[in-house]
Amino acid sequence: MLPRSAVLRQLSCRRGSLASVQYSAHRYLNTAQNSPKQGTSRPKTSETKTQKTNAASDTAAAVPASTANRPKSWLTQKVETSPIARYWFNKVTTVLGYNSPKQVAGRRAFILYEHVCAATPDAEKAFWQNECDLPPTFQSWFTITNLHIWMLTVRLRALPQPHGKFHVQFLIDHFFLDIEDRIRAILQPAVPPTPPYTFSSSFYVNPNVPKDGKLKRGSRAPERLITRQMKIFREQWMGMGMSFDLGIATDDMEMAAAVWRNLLGARGAQGIAYPDSGSSSPNRFHRAVNLVGGVVENVEKVDFDKEEARDDGSGVHDYAPEEADKYLRYPGLMVDIVSYIRRELCRLEAISDEEIMQGSVEVLKFGSIKGKK
């Protein structure tokens, strides 16, 4: 993944006096791409307020849904009504690179991320939370979104170059810009909540928002904590992608193992605890230890017994003995999820490159896990 500075440079577009040109270019050139908006799209401010606002300026202008209800500017009205103004406007935007493959990929990737990938946890909330027992945490939201980022990336890799490379890179860039915004909102909540990079999700709750609605002084999270969390999510993104790449290249058994480890929390890895007959055995707590490749933690110094018994707040851990019957659902869950992944990958493969890069997002949206779209 590119460094954040490189991401910002790629996402950034010419600003200042060209702001009206960007906005008008969006309104005129992307009218056909209008799609329903989910929530509020607004670039968030943070420690890097100036950089991030500049980085998101082109992206915000590129999202048709977020600007559909704004009044048209004078320049937009002029371009739409005057053939001469339209001709010279197209000339200027071409010179500025507005229609270059990289700029087009950046705008399209944002739409794909927001409406195709990031929307899936909320769309299948009942399945993930009720049947898979994933808690309403940001970690669960990230894992599910990450799965669909990988699924869409598999299709984007097949696009002709340089379109494939640009679409994949920008999709991941938008993903991590959104993650950082959401991490900041969780670690340093605001009242009222500040809209994230894309939209607010009902899939997870923020445990740090005070019940009385009053924030305490000094509640700002240190940058090192945010950086640490970003590194952890980066490692999870890489590890999950590699495990599913192996699954798609081998067989369903490997794919099911990747589902179990990444989506079902590897519950039962240390064996299943059953209640003793005639007596109540104490609850045994185990969770999968997230080894982050040595970037954040020194793997050699990890005490696995201690870490497995520590509650990390994720909510994903082994079932208590009196809940051991829940493991009976796991084979069925793995079959459902693996079938869903294979089915959706085949569906995306059948969609033409033109539809992937320019078509309606409704065609690209993922279907239901337990049934065909």
XYZ file of C-alpha atoms in Angstrom:
373
model
C 0.000 0.000 0.000
C 1.219 3.482 -0.780
C 2.279 5.795 2.060
C -0.410 8.206 3.189
C 1.460 11.146 1.656
C 1.431 9.392 -1.718
C -2.262 8.581 -1.317
C -3.025 12.227 -0.648
C -1.002 13.328 -3.671
C -2.867 10.883 -5.887
C -6.272 11.862 -4.618
C -5.513 15.572 -4.697
C -6.512 17.661 -7.676
C -5.825 21.261 -8.606
C -7.576 23.516 -6.124
C -8.178 27.177 -5.354
C -9.418 29.002 -8.442
C -10.219 25.699 -10.152
C -12.787 24.612 -7.575
C -15.706 25.830 -9.660
C -14.259 24.136 -12.739
C -14.026 20.829 -10.860
C -17.559 21.082 -9.596
C -18.952 22.021 -12.998
C -16.947 19.266 -14.646
C -18.502 16.801 -12.265
C -22.040 18.073 -12.825
C -21.667 18.052 -16.601
C -19.443 15.038 -17.305
C -20.900 12.624 -14.742
C -24.635 13.235 -14.997
C -25.193 9.727 -16.310
C -23.601 8.179 -13.235
C -26.140 9.427 -10.697
C -26.846 6.846 -8.011
C -28.768 6.875 -4.699
C -26.809 8.184 -1.724
C -26.548 6.222 1.509
C -26.044 8.603 4.325
C -24.006 11.778 4.272
C -20.767 12.095 2.328
C -18.455 14.712 3.720
C -14.674 14.657 4.104
C -13.851 14.782 7.774
C -11.317 17.077 9.395
C -8.590 15.898 11.757
C -5.000 16.573 12.725
C -4.175 16.743 9.024
C -7.122 18.979 8.267
C -5.619 20.915 5.383
C -4.114 17.869 3.697
C -7.197 15.735 4.079
C -9.583 18.428 2.879
C -7.446 18.920 -0.204
C -7.185 15.167 -0.726
C -10.922 14.693 -0.530
C -11.851 17.713 -2.636
C -11.608 15.837 -5.919
C -13.307 12.763 -4.464
C -16.183 14.759 -3.002
C -16.668 16.495 -6.332
C -16.640 13.123 -8.041
C -19.527 11.585 -6.136
C -22.718 12.278 -8.059
C -25.019 11.367 -5.162
C -23.418 13.825 -2.779
C -23.954 16.749 -5.150
C -27.217 15.785 -6.782
C -29.286 18.195 -4.676
C -26.956 21.185 -4.789
C -27.998 24.239 -6.824
C -26.208 24.489 -10.155
C -23.468 27.069 -10.354
C -23.323 29.768 -13.000
C -20.587 27.876 -14.830
C -22.589 24.647 -14.846
C -25.643 26.385 -16.278
C -23.509 28.086 -18.915
C -21.873 24.834 -20.009
C -25.212 23.055 -20.258
C -26.867 25.759 -22.372
C -24.059 27.058 -24.607
C -22.401 24.790 -27.233
C -19.402 27.137 -27.460
C -18.925 27.177 -23.698
C -19.288 23.390 -23.664
C -16.586 23.005 -26.349
C -14.038 25.151 -24.542
C -14.952 23.662 -21.200
C -14.178 20.169 -22.519
C -10.882 21.458 -23.875
C -9.900 22.958 -20.499
C -10.858 19.872 -18.476
C -8.885 17.667 -20.868
C -5.784 19.834 -20.451
C -6.186 19.696 -16.656
C -6.299 15.905 -16.783
C -9.848 15.605 -15.502
C -10.566 12.744 -17.900
C -7.203 11.006 -17.580
C -7.343 7.275 -16.743
C -6.061 7.957 -13.229
C -8.630 10.682 -12.466
C -11.481 8.605 -13.897
C -10.364 5.577 -11.873
C -10.200 7.651 -8.678
C -13.758 8.906 -9.091
C -15.132 5.527 -10.116
C -13.334 3.689 -7.306
C -14.958 5.958 -4.719
C -18.414 5.102 -6.027
C -17.555 1.401 -6.102
C -16.206 1.516 -2.571
C -19.104 3.430 -1.058
C -22.050 1.786 -2.804
C -20.734 -1.719 -3.537
C -18.300 -2.612 -0.721
C -18.899 -0.393 2.319
C -22.674 -0.824 2.142
C -22.615 -4.629 2.454
C -22.284 -4.959 6.277
C -25.489 -2.996 6.803
C -27.288 -4.822 3.984
C -26.528 -8.258 5.491
C -26.507 -7.160 9.127
C -28.926 -9.870 10.279
C -26.801 -12.681 8.865
C -23.468 -11.506 10.248
C -24.700 -10.523 13.687
C -27.435 -13.085 14.342
C -26.191 -16.203 12.560
C -22.416 -15.665 12.706
C -22.518 -14.059 16.169
C -20.302 -11.161 15.135
C -20.614 -8.323 17.663
C -21.677 -4.797 16.601
C -18.101 -3.486 16.654
C -15.982 -1.611 14.160
C -13.697 -4.646 13.923
C -16.616 -6.715 12.605
C -17.545 -3.959 10.141
C -13.958 -3.787 8.910
C -13.685 -7.560 8.433
C -16.890 -7.815 6.383
C -16.027 -4.766 4.282
C -12.519 -6.118 3.774
C -13.966 -9.354 2.384
C -15.939 -7.451 -0.235
C -12.977 -5.203 -1.022
C -11.037 -8.367 -1.857
C -13.883 -9.803 -3.940
C -14.157 -6.639 -6.025
C -10.372 -6.374 -6.288
C -10.257 -9.841 -7.860
C -12.414 -8.522 -10.719
C -10.620 -5.190 -11.009
C -7.292 -6.964 -11.486
C -8.616 -8.308 -14.781
C -9.286 -4.846 -16.231
C -6.969 -3.803 -19.071
C -3.965 -1.833 -17.905
C -3.480 0.809 -16.673
C -7.165 0.833 -15.655
C -6.883 -2.277 -13.494
C -3.925 -0.955 -11.526
C -5.513 2.451 -10.994
C -8.906 1.077 -9.948
C -7.396 -1.365 -7.453
C -5.094 1.234 -5.918
C -7.775 3.893 -5.562
C -10.284 1.409 -4.148
C -7.818 0.522 -1.392
C -6.904 4.183 -0.856
C -10.555 5.148 -0.329
C -10.967 2.155 1.987
C -8.165 3.259 4.291
C -9.119 6.940 4.230
C -12.568 5.858 5.385
C -11.054 3.585 8.045
C -8.955 6.404 9.479
C -11.961 8.691 9.690
C -13.975 6.022 11.476
C -11.133 5.223 13.878
C -10.850 8.888 14.823
C -14.607 9.105 15.333
C -14.458 6.116 17.696
C -11.370 7.099 19.664
C -12.225 10.794 19.864
C -16.011 11.042 19.463
C -17.782 14.300 18.844
C -21.234 15.396 19.935
C -23.113 15.406 17.637
C -21.185 12.687 15.711
C -19.139 13.913 12.788
C -20.023 12.197 9.482
C -17.227 9.914 8.255
C -15.546 9.871 4.863
C -18.508 8.059 3.322
C -21.604 7.487 5.471
C -22.563 6.597 9.017
C -23.161 2.896 9.582
C -25.688 1.335 11.923
C -23.752 -1.942 11.943
C -21.513 -0.960 14.862
C -21.846 1.264 17.907
C -19.273 3.639 19.336
C -18.544 2.574 22.930
C -16.728 5.829 23.675
C -19.706 8.133 23.220
C -20.794 9.206 26.735
C -24.344 8.289 27.606
C -25.022 11.748 28.941
C -23.806 13.311 25.688
C -21.127 15.359 27.433
C -17.520 14.882 26.395
C -14.771 15.151 28.954
C -11.763 17.366 28.482
C -8.637 15.702 27.238
C -10.534 12.921 25.462
C -8.513 13.405 22.293
C -6.738 10.211 21.227
C -2.970 10.444 20.677
C -1.759 10.093 17.106
C 0.422 7.118 17.999
C -2.709 5.173 18.980
C -4.388 5.967 15.673
C -1.219 5.042 13.802
C -1.035 1.756 15.686
C -4.621 0.893 14.793
C -4.018 1.758 11.143
C -1.027 -0.597 11.083
C -3.104 -3.390 12.598
C -5.856 -2.958 10.022
C -3.279 -2.813 7.241
C -1.867 -6.149 8.362
C -5.357 -7.629 8.587
C -6.130 -6.407 5.079
C -2.966 -7.974 3.700
C -3.328 -11.256 5.596
C -6.974 -11.710 4.693
C -6.287 -10.990 1.038
C -3.473 -13.535 0.899
C -5.538 -16.240 2.615
C -8.471 -15.784 0.237
C -6.156 -15.618 -2.785
C -4.866 -19.030 -1.729
C -8.416 -20.262 -1.312
C -9.510 -19.155 -4.767
C -6.406 -20.728 -6.300
C -6.856 -24.090 -4.555
C -10.167 -25.505 -3.359
C -13.216 -24.924 -1.196
C -11.551 -26.540 1.806
C -8.869 -23.852 1.861
C -11.483 -21.179 1.256
C -13.593 -22.470 4.149
C -10.520 -22.387 6.398
C -9.960 -18.742 5.435
C -13.603 -17.991 6.249
C -13.297 -19.694 9.629
C -10.101 -17.848 10.583
C -11.010 -14.398 9.295
C -14.792 -14.132 9.516
C -15.785 -16.542 12.278
C -12.975 -15.641 14.688
C -11.371 -19.109 14.545
C -13.686 -20.162 17.357
C -12.876 -23.598 18.699
C -9.230 -23.585 17.586
C -8.153 -24.771 21.034
C -10.869 -27.398 21.231
C -14.505 -27.192 22.267
C -15.319 -27.036 25.981
C -18.382 -29.025 27.036
C -20.119 -28.801 30.437
C -19.259 -31.643 32.760
C -22.108 -33.995 33.485
C -23.550 -33.428 36.943
C -21.572 -30.251 37.587
C -21.219 -26.794 36.097
C -17.729 -26.215 34.752
C -16.388 -22.679 34.745
C -16.532 -20.751 31.498
C -13.382 -20.989 29.472
C -12.386 -17.911 27.512
C -10.298 -18.252 24.351
C -9.872 -15.998 21.381
C -7.742 -16.025 18.248
C -4.557 -14.004 18.678
C -4.000 -11.495 15.891
C -0.333 -11.694 14.977
C 0.342 -8.552 13.006
C 3.417 -9.746 11.180
C 5.869 -8.231 13.651
C 5.032 -4.671 12.603
C 3.139 -3.687 15.738
C 4.077 -6.516 18.118
C 7.185 -8.622 18.468
C 5.772 -12.045 17.645
C 8.574 -13.901 19.427
C 7.637 -12.275 22.725
C 3.910 -13.017 22.575
C 2.633 -15.137 25.450
C -0.069 -17.060 23.591
C -1.717 -18.561 26.673
C -2.032 -15.136 28.243
C -3.183 -13.431 25.046
C -5.780 -16.077 24.269
C -7.350 -15.607 27.681
C -7.375 -11.808 27.485
C -10.540 -10.070 26.409
C -9.503 -7.702 23.631
C -12.961 -6.156 23.353
C -13.634 -7.616 19.903
C -16.443 -9.807 21.213
C -15.261 -12.752 19.106
C -14.090 -15.620 21.303
C -14.870 -19.264 22.042
C -18.367 -20.125 23.158
C -18.912 -20.997 26.789
C -19.565 -24.689 27.587
C -23.311 -24.125 27.872
C -23.259 -22.635 24.336
C -21.230 -25.447 22.733
C -24.158 -26.428 20.516
C -23.588 -23.234 18.513
C -20.587 -24.889 16.898
C -23.027 -27.194 15.092
C -23.907 -24.263 12.823
C -20.326 -23.697 11.697
C -20.192 -26.222 8.815
C -23.386 -24.751 7.375
C -22.134 -21.196 7.811
C -18.876 -21.977 6.047
C -20.758 -23.603 3.168
C -23.053 -20.569 2.843
C -20.195 -18.053 2.861
C -17.913 -20.025 0.519
C -20.814 -20.560 -1.910
C -21.593 -16.856 -1.726
C -17.975 -15.892 -2.479
C -17.710 -18.288 -5.441
C -21.098 -17.226 -6.799
C -20.351 -13.513 -6.594
C -16.901 -13.903 -8.147
C -18.466 -15.725 -11.096
C -21.126 -13.033 -11.424
C -18.539 -10.249 -11.440
C -16.477 -12.158 -13.988
C -19.429 -12.179 -16.363
C -19.791 -8.385 -16.222
C -17.970 -6.577 -19.023
C -15.050 -4.236 -18.411
C -17.123 -1.309 -19.696
C -19.856 -1.961 -17.129
C -17.281 -2.288 -14.349
C -15.694 1.050 -15.210
C -18.755 3.011 -16.356
C -21.952 1.064 -15.731
C -24.594 1.360 -13.051
C -23.521 0.421 -9.552
C -26.817 -1.411 -9.085
C -25.538 -4.136 -11.404
C -22.345 -4.487 -9.385
C -23.861 -4.637 -5.900
C -23.361 -7.898 -4.056
C -26.333 -10.187 -3.661
C -27.748 -11.935 -0.624
C -25.504 -14.461 1.098
C -28.180 -17.145 1.334
C -29.664 -16.732 -2.104
C -28.969 -15.635 -5.628
C -29.277 -11.986 -6.499
